[in-house]
Tab-separated table of C-alpha atoms in Angstrom:
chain	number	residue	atom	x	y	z
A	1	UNK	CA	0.000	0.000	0.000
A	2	UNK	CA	1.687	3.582	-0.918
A	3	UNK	CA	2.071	5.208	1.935
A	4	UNK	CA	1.555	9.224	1.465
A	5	UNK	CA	2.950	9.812	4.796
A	6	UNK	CA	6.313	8.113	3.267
A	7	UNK	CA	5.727	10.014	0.576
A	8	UNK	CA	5.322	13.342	1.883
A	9	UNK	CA	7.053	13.780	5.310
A	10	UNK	CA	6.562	16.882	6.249
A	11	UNK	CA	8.127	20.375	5.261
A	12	UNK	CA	9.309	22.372	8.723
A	13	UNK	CA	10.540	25.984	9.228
A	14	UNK	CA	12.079	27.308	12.177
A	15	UNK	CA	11.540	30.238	14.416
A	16	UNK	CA	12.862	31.026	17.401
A	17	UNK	CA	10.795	31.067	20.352
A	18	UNK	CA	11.182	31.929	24.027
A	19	UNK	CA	12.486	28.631	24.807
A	20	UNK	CA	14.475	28.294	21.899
A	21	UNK	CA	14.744	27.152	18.558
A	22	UNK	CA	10.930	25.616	17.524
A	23	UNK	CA	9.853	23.489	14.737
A	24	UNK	CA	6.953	24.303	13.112
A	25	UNK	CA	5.168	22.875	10.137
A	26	UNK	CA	3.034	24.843	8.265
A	27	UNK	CA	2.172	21.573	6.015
A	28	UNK	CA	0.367	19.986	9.767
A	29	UNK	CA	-1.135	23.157	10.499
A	30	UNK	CA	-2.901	23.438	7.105
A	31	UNK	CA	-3.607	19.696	7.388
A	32	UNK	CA	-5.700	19.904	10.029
A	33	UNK	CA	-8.572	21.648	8.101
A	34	UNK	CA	-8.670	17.799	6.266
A	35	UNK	CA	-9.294	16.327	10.150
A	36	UNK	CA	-11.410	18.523	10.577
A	37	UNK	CA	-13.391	18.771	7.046
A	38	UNK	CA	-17.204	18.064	8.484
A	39	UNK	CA	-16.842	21.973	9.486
A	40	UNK	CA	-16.552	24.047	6.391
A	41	UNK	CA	-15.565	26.693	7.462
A	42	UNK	CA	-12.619	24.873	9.194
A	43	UNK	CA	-12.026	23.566	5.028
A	44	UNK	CA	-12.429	27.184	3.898
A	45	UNK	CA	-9.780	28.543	6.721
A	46	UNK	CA	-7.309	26.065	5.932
A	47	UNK	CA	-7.565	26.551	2.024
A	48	UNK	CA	-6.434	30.119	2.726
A	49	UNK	CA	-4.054	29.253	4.813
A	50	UNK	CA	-2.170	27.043	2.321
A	51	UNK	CA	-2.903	29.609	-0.245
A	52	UNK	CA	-1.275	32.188	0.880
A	53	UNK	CA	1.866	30.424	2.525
A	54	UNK	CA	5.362	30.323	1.495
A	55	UNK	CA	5.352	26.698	0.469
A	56	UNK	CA	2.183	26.703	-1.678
A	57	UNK	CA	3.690	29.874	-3.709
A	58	UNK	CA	6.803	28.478	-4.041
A	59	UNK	CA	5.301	25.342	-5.433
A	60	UNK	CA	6.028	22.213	-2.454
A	61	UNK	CA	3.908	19.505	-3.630
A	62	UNK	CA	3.313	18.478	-0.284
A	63	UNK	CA	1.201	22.287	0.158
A	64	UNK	CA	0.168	22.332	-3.163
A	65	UNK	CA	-1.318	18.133	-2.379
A	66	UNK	CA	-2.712	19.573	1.179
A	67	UNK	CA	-4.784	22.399	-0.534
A	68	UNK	CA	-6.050	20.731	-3.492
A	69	UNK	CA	-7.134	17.463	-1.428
A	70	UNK	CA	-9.441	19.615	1.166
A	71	UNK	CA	-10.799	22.152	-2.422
A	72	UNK	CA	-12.005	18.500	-3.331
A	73	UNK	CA	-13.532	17.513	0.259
A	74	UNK	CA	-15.128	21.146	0.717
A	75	UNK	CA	-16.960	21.249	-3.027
A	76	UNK	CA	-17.849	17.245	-3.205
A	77	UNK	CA	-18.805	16.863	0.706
A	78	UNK	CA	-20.345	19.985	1.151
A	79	UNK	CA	-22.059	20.618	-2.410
A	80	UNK	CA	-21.248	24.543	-1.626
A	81	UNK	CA	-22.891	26.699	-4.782
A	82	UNK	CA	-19.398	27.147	-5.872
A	83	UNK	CA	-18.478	23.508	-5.782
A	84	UNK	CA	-16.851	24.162	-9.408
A	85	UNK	CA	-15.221	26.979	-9.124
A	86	UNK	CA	-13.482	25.056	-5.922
A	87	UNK	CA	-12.914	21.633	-8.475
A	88	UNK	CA	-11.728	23.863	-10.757
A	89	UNK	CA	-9.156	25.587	-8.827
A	90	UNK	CA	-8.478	21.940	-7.620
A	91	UNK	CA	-8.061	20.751	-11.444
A	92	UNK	CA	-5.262	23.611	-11.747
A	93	UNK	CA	-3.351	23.024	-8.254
A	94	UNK	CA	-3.214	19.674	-9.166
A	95	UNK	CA	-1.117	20.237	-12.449
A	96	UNK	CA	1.071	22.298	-9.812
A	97	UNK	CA	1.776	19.689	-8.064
A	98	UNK	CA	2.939	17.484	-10.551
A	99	UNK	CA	5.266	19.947	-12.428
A	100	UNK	CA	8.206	19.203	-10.021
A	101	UNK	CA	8.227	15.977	-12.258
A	102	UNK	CA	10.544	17.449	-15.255
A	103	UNK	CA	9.752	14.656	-17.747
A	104	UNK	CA	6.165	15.029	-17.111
A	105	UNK	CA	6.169	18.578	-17.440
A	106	UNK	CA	8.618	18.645	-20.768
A	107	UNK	CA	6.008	16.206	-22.248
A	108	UNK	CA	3.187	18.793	-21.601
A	109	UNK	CA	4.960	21.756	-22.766
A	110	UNK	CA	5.554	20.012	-26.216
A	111	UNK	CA	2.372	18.670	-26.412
A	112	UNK	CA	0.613	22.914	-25.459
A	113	UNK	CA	-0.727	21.486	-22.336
A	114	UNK	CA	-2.449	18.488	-23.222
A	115	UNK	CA	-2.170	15.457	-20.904
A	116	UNK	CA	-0.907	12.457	-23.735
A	117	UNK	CA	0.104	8.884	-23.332
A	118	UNK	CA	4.048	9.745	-23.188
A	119	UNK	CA	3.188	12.443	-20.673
A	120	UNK	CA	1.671	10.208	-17.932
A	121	UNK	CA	4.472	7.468	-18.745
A	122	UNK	CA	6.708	9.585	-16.959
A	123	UNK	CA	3.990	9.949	-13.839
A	124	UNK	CA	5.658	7.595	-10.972
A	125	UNK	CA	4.754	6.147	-7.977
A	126	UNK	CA	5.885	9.819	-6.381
A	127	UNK	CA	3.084	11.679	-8.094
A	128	UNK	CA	0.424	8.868	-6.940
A	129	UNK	CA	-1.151	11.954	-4.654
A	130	UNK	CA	-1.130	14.564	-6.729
A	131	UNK	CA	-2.243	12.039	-9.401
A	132	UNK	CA	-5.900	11.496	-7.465
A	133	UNK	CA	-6.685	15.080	-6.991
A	134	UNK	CA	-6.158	16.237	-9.854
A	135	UNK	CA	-8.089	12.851	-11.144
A	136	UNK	CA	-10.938	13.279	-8.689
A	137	UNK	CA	-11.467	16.681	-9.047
A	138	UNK	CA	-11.116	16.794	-13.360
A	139	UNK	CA	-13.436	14.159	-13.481
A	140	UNK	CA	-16.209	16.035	-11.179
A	141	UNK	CA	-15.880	19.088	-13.440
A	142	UNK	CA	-16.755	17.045	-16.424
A	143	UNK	CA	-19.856	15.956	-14.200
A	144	UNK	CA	-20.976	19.957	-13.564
A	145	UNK	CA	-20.252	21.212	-16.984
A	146	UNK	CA	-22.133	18.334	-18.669
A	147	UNK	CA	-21.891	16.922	-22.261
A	148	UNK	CA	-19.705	19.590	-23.617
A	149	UNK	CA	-16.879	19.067	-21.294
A	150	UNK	CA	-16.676	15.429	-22.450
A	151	UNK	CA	-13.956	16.650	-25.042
A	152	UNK	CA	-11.763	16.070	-22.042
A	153	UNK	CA	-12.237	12.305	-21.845
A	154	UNK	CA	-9.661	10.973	-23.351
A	155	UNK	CA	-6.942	12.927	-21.394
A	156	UNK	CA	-8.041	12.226	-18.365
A	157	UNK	CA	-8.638	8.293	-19.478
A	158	UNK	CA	-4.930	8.527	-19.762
A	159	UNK	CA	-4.227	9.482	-16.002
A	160	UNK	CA	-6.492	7.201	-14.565
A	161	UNK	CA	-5.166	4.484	-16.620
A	162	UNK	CA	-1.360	5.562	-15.640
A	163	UNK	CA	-2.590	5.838	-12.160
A	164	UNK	CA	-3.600	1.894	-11.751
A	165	UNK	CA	-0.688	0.779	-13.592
A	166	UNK	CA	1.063	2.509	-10.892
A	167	UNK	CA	-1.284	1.703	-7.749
A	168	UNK	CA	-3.963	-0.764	-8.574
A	169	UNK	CA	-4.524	-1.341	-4.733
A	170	UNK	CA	-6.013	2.472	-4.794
A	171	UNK	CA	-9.703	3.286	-4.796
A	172	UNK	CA	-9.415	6.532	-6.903
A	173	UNK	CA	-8.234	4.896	-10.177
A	174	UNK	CA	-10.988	2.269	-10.486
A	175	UNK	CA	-13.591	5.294	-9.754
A	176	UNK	CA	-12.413	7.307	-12.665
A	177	UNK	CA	-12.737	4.052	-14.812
A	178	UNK	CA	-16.482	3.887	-13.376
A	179	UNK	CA	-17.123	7.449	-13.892
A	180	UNK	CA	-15.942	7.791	-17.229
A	181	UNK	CA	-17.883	4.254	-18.666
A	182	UNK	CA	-20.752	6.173	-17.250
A	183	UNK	CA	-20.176	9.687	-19.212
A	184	UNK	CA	-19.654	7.049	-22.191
A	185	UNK	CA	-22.661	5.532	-21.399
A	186	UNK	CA	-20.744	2.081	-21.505
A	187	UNK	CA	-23.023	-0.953	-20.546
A	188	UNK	CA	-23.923	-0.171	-17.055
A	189	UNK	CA	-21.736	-3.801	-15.710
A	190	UNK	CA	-18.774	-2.102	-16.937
A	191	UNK	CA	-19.617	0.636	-14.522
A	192	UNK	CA	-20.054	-1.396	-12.050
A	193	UNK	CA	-17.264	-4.058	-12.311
A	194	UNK	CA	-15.126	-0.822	-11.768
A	195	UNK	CA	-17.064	0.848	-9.067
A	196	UNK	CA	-16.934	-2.479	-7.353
A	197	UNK	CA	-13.243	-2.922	-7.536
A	198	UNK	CA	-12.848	1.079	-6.066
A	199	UNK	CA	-15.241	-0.255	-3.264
A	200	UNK	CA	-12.539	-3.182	-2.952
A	201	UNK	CA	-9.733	-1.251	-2.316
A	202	UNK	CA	-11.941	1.292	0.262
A	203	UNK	CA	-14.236	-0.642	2.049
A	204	UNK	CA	-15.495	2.064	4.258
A	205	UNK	CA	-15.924	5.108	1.741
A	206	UNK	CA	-19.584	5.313	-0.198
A	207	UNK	CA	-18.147	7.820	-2.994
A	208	UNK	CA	-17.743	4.970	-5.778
A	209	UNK	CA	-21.113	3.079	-4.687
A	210	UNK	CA	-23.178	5.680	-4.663
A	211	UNK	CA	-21.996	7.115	-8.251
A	212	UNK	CA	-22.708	3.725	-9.213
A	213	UNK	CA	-26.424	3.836	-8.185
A	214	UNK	CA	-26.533	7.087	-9.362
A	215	UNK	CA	-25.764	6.704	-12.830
A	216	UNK	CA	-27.550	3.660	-13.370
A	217	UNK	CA	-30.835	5.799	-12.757
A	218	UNK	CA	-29.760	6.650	-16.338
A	219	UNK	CA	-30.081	2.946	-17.312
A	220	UNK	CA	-33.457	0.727	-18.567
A	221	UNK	CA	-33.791	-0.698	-15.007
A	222	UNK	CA	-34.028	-4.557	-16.589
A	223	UNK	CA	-29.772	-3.346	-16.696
A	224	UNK	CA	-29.512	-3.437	-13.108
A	225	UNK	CA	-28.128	-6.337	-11.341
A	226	UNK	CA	-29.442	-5.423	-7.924
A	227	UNK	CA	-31.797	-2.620	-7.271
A	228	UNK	CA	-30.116	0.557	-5.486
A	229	UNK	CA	-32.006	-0.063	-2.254
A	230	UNK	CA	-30.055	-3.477	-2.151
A	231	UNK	CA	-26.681	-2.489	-3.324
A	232	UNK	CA	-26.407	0.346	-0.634
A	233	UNK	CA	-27.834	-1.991	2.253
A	234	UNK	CA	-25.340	-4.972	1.931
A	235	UNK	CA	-22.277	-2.311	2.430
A	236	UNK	CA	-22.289	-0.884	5.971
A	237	UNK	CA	-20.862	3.435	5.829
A	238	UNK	CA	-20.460	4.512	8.831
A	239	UNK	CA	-21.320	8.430	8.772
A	240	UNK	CA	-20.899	9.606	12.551
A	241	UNK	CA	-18.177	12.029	13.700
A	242	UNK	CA	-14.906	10.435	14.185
A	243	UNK	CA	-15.758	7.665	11.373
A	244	UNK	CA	-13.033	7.914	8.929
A	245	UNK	CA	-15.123	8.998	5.716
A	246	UNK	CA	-17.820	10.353	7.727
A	247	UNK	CA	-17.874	13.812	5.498
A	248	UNK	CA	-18.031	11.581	2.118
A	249	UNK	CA	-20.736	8.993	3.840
A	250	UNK	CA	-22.957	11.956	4.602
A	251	UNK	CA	-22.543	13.446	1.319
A	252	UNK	CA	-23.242	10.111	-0.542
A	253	UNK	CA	-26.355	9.038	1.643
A	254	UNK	CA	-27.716	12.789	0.833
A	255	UNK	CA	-26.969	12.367	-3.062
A	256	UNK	CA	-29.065	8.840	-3.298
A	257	UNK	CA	-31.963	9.883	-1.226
A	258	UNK	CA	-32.270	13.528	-0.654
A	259	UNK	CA	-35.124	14.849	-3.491
């Protein structure tokens, strides 16, 4: 399992305090808004935060990871009216955050910014984070802006692919595949073979089950293989305080049965 605490340690700075020289880590600081992401406004104060610090300007991918990761809690688990101006800044952090790979970023610049298949080849197992935000959060615009966003497709087919040839024991990947069979309107088991296999890796988060049952409301119901009701009951999501996915839960019990 990649580890994204191996991955991204930690960046400290020093000051010095009244009982000497301090560490202190602006990347934990700003990291708590994503403990504490059932608040908002917590979400909205840390985004600033990591705007506006040293380390997000000057491009850490740690910072730039930190902010784009709670843009994508705060517009998918809180459905704020700007949820895509918030994926959308998300989508553009997250191309931030990956330019500290050089052959990634050479591959875009000769290609005038578009995401190809020699691009992501140079993606490794060190962009894996930076990979899934940008992922989760390009493939949620393409949900708000509808049909004529679906011009995008193909590049982001290309991450998501690159991203489970990298980590196929990672919920994130198989989602995208989901998602983007059901923007293709794919036959509906395709959807859910992948949705299944994101559930697989993330037993306890609802996000790729209940896009599942949600886009097979688009689907002749003879197509379904179990009804929604039954699909959603056989999974236990826990959606108290304290519960690890407890912001995405809520959010995903409110998108299947919320009018």
């Amino acid at each position: 399992m990649l580890s994204l605490t191996g991955l991204f340690a930690g960046c400290a700075f020093y000051r010095v305090g009244g009982s000497g020289l301090e560490t202190v880590s602006m990347v934990a600081e700003v990291a708590q808004g994503w403990e504490q992401r059932l608040y908002p406004n917590s979400l909205r104060e840390s985004i600033e935060l990591g705007r506006t610090s040293e380390e997000f300007l000057r491009g850490d991918p740690e910072m730039l990871w930190l902010v784009s990761r709670e843009l994508n809690a705060l517009a998918y688990g809180h459905a704020p009216d700007d949820s895509e101006e918030l994926y959308s800044l998300a989508y553009e952090i997250g191309f931030r955050c990956l330019a500290g790979n050089a052959g990634w970023l050479g591959r875009l610049d000769n290609s005038g910014g578009a995401v190809t298949v020699a691009g992501v080849e140079r993606l490794t197992e060190a962009d894996v984070p930076c990979m899934e935000q940008l992922v989760f959060s390009w493939v949620r615009l393409i949900e708000h802006r509808g049909f004529y966003s679906y011009i995008d497709i193909p590049e982001v087919a290309f991450l998501v692919d690159r991203l489970l040839e990298i980590s196929p024991d990672r919920w994130v990947g198989y989602w995208g595949k989901g998602m983007i069979a059901g923007f293709q309107a794919d036959p509906l088991s395709e959807v859910e073979i992948y949705m299944d296999l994101a559930y697989e890796q993330e037993p306890t988060l609802a996000t790729s089950t209940a896009d599942y049952l949600r886009i097979s409301g688009g689907y002749p119901q003879s197509d379904l293989i179990v009804t929604p009701a039954e699909k959603f009951r056989e999974r236990e999501f826990l959606v108290n305080e304290g519960q690890e996915w407890s912001l995405e839960n809520q959010r995903a019990v409110r998108t299947l049965f919320e009018p």
